[in-house]
Short mmCIF file of C-alpha atoms in Angstrom, two decimals:
data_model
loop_
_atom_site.label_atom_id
_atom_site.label_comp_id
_atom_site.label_asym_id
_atom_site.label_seq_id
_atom_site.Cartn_x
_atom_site.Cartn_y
_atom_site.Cartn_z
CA UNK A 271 91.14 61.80 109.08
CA UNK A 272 88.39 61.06 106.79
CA UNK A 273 89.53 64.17 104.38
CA UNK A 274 92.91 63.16 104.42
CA UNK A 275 94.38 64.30 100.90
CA UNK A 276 97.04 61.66 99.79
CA UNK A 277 98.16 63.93 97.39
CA UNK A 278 99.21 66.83 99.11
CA UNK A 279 101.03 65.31 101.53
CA UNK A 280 102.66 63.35 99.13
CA UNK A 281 103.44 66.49 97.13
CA UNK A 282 105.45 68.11 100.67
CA UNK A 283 107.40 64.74 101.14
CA UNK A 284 108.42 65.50 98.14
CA UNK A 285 109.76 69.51 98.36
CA UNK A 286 111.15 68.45 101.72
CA UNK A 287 113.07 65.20 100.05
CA UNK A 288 114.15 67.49 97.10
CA UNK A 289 114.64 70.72 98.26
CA UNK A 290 118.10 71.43 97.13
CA UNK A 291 115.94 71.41 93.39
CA UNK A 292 113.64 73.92 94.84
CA UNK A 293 116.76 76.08 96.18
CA UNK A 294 118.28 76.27 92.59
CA UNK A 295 115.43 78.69 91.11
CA UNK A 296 114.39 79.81 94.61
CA UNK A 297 114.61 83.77 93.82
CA UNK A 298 114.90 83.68 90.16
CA UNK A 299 111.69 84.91 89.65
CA UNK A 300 110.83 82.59 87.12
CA UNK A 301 107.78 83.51 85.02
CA UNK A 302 104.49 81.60 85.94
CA UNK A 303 102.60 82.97 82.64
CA UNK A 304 101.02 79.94 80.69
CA UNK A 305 101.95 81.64 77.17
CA UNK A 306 105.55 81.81 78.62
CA UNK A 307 105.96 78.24 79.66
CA UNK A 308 104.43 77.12 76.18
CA UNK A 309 106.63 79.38 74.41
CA UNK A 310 109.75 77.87 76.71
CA UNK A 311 108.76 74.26 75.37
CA UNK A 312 108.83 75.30 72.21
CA UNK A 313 112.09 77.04 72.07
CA UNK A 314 113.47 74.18 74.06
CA UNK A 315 112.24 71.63 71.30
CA UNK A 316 113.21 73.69 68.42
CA UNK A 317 117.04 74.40 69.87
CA UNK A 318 117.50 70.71 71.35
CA UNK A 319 120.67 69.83 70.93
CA UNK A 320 122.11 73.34 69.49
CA UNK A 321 124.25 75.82 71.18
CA UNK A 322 122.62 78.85 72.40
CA UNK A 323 123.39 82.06 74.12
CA UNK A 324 122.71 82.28 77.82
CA UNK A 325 120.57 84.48 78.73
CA UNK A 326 120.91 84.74 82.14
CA UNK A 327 124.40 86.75 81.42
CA UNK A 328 121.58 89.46 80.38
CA UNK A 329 120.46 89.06 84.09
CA UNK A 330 121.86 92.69 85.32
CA UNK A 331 120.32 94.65 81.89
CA UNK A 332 117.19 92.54 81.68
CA UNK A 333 116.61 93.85 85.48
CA UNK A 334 117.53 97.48 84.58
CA UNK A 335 115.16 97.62 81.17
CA UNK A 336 112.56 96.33 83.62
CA UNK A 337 113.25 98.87 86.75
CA UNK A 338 113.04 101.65 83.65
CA UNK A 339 110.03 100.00 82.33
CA UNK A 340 108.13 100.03 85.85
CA UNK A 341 109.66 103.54 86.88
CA UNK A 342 108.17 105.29 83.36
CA UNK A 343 104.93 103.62 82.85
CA UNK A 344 104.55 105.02 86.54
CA UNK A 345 105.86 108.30 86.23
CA UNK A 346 105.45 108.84 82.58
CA UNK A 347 102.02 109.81 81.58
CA UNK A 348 101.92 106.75 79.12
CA UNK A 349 98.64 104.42 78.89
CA UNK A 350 100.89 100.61 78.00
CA UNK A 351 97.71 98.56 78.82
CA UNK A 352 95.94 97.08 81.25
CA UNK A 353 99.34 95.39 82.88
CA UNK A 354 100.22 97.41 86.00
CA UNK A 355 103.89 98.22 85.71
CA UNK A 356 104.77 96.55 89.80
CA UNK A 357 104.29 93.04 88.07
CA UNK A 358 106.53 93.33 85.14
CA UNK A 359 109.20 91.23 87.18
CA UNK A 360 106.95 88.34 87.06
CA UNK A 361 105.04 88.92 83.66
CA UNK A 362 107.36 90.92 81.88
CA UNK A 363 106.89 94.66 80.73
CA UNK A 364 105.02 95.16 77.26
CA UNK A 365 107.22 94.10 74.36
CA UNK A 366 107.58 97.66 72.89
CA UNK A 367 108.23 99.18 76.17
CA UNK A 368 110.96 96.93 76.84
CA UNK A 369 112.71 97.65 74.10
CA UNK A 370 112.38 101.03 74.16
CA UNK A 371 113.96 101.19 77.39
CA UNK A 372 116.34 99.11 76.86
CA UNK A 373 117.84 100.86 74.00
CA UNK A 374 117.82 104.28 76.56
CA UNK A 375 119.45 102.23 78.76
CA UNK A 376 122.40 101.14 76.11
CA UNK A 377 122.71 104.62 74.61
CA UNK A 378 122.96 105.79 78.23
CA UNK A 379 125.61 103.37 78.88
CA UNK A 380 123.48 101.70 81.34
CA UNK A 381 123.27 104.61 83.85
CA UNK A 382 119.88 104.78 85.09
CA UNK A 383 119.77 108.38 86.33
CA UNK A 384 120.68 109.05 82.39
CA UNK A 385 118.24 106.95 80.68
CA UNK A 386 115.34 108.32 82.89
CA UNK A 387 116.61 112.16 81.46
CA UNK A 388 116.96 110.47 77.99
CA UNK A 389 113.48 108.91 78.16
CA UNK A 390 111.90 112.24 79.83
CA UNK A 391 113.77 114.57 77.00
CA UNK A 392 112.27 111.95 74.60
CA UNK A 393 108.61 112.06 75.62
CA UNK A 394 108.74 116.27 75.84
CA UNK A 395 109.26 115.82 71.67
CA UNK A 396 106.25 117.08 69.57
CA UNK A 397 104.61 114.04 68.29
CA UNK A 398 105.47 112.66 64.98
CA UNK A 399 103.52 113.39 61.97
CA UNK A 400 103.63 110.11 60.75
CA UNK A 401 103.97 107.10 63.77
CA UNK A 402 104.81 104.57 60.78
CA UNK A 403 108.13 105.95 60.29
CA UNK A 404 109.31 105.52 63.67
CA UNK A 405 108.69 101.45 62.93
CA UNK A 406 112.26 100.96 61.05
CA UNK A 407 113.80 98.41 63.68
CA UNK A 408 112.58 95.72 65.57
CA UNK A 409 115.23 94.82 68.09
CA UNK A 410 114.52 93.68 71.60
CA UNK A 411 117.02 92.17 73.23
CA UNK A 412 114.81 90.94 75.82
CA UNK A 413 112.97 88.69 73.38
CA UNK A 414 111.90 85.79 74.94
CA UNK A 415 113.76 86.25 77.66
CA UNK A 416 111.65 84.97 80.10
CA UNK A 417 111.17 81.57 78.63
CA UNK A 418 115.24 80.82 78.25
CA UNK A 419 115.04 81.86 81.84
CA UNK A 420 112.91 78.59 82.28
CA UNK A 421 114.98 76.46 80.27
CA UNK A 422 118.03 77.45 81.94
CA UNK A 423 116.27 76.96 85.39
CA UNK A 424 114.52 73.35 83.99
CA UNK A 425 118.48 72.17 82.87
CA UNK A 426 119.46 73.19 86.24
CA UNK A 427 116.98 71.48 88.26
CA UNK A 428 117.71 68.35 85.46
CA UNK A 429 121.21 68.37 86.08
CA UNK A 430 120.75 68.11 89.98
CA UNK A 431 117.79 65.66 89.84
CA UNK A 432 118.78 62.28 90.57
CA UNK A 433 118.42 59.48 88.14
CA UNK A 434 116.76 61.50 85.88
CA UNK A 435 113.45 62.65 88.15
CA UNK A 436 110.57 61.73 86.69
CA UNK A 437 108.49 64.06 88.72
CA UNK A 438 105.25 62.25 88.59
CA UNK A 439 106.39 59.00 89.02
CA UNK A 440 108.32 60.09 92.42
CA UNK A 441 104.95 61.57 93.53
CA UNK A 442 102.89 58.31 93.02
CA UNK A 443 105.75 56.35 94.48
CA UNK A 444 105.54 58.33 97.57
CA UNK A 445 102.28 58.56 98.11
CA UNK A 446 102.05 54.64 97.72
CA UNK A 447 104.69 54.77 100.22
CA UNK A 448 102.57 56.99 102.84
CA UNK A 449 99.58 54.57 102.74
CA UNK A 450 101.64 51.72 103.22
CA UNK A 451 103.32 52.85 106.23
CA UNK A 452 99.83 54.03 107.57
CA UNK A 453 98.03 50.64 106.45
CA UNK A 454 101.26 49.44 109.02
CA UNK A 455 100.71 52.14 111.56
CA UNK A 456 97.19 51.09 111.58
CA UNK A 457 97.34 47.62 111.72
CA UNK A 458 99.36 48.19 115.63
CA UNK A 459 97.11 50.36 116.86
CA UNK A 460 94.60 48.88 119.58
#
């Protein structure tokens, strides 16, 4: 096959040789946003070595704040951007929004059904005369949530890679592998 891409095939050897790695963040919906992975490197620099909260025992909340997040920006009559509200899971709900609903959430003690009659008592208020006073607090407990989630994922798929995995390294070594066994294949054919 004259189109035959080394690569790629190298690249499947690979998944199929290490697929227990691929099962560890297999439907963890791990954020694929560029600014998110950055942001994920950076945190992991800055905190290497340091103990730090898991996030991932925010799993159940973070999940609700989002559900409330994509269930009001859909039902709400509120313009939060150009984002549509079915792919918060994967890029995360706008920052404000988020919190928002997660502090309905809290104050509802988590109950859904409540924090949906909290949120639609809240947006049947007159508006404010003045929308810098509502800007006292900034707490989101969601903050960077989605790039811990990557860190935590990346230590997992560390911890179960063996020797070490230098992931680039294994894929030239394979594919070096895959030529030589079809320079061999080729050299016995007639």
């Amino acid at each position: 096959m004259p189109a035959f891409d080394w690569k790629a095939a190298a690249k499947k050897q690979f998944t199929e040789e290490h697929l227990h790695l691929f099962e560890l963040v297999k439907g963890g919906l791990l954020p694929f946003e560029e600014a998110t992975w950055r942001q994920a490197s950076e945190l992991a620099q800055k905190n290497h070595g340091r103990e730090v909260f898991d996030v991932t025992k925010l799993q159940p909340y973070y999940e609700a704040a989002i559900s409330l997040c994509t269930f009001v920006v859909a039902n709400g009559g509120i313009d939060f951007g150009k984002r549509q509200p079915e792919i918060y899971r994967w890029k995360g709900a706008p920052t404000a929004l988020l919190a928002l609903c997660a502090l309905m959430l809290f104050v509802s003690d988590w109950d859904m059904n409540a924090a949906i009659a909290a949120f639609a008592k809240l947006l049947s208020t007159p508006e404010p005369s003045d929308l810098a006073l509502g800007n006292v607090i900034g707490l989101n407990p969601f903050h960077e949530y989605g790039a811990w989630r990557l860190i935590i994922a990346s230590a997992e798929v560390a911890a179960n890679s063996p020797n070490g995995l230098d992931y680039s390294a294994r894929l030239a070594a394979i594919e070096t592998a895959l030529r030589e066994q079809h320079r061999q294949w080729k050299e016995h054919q007639p």
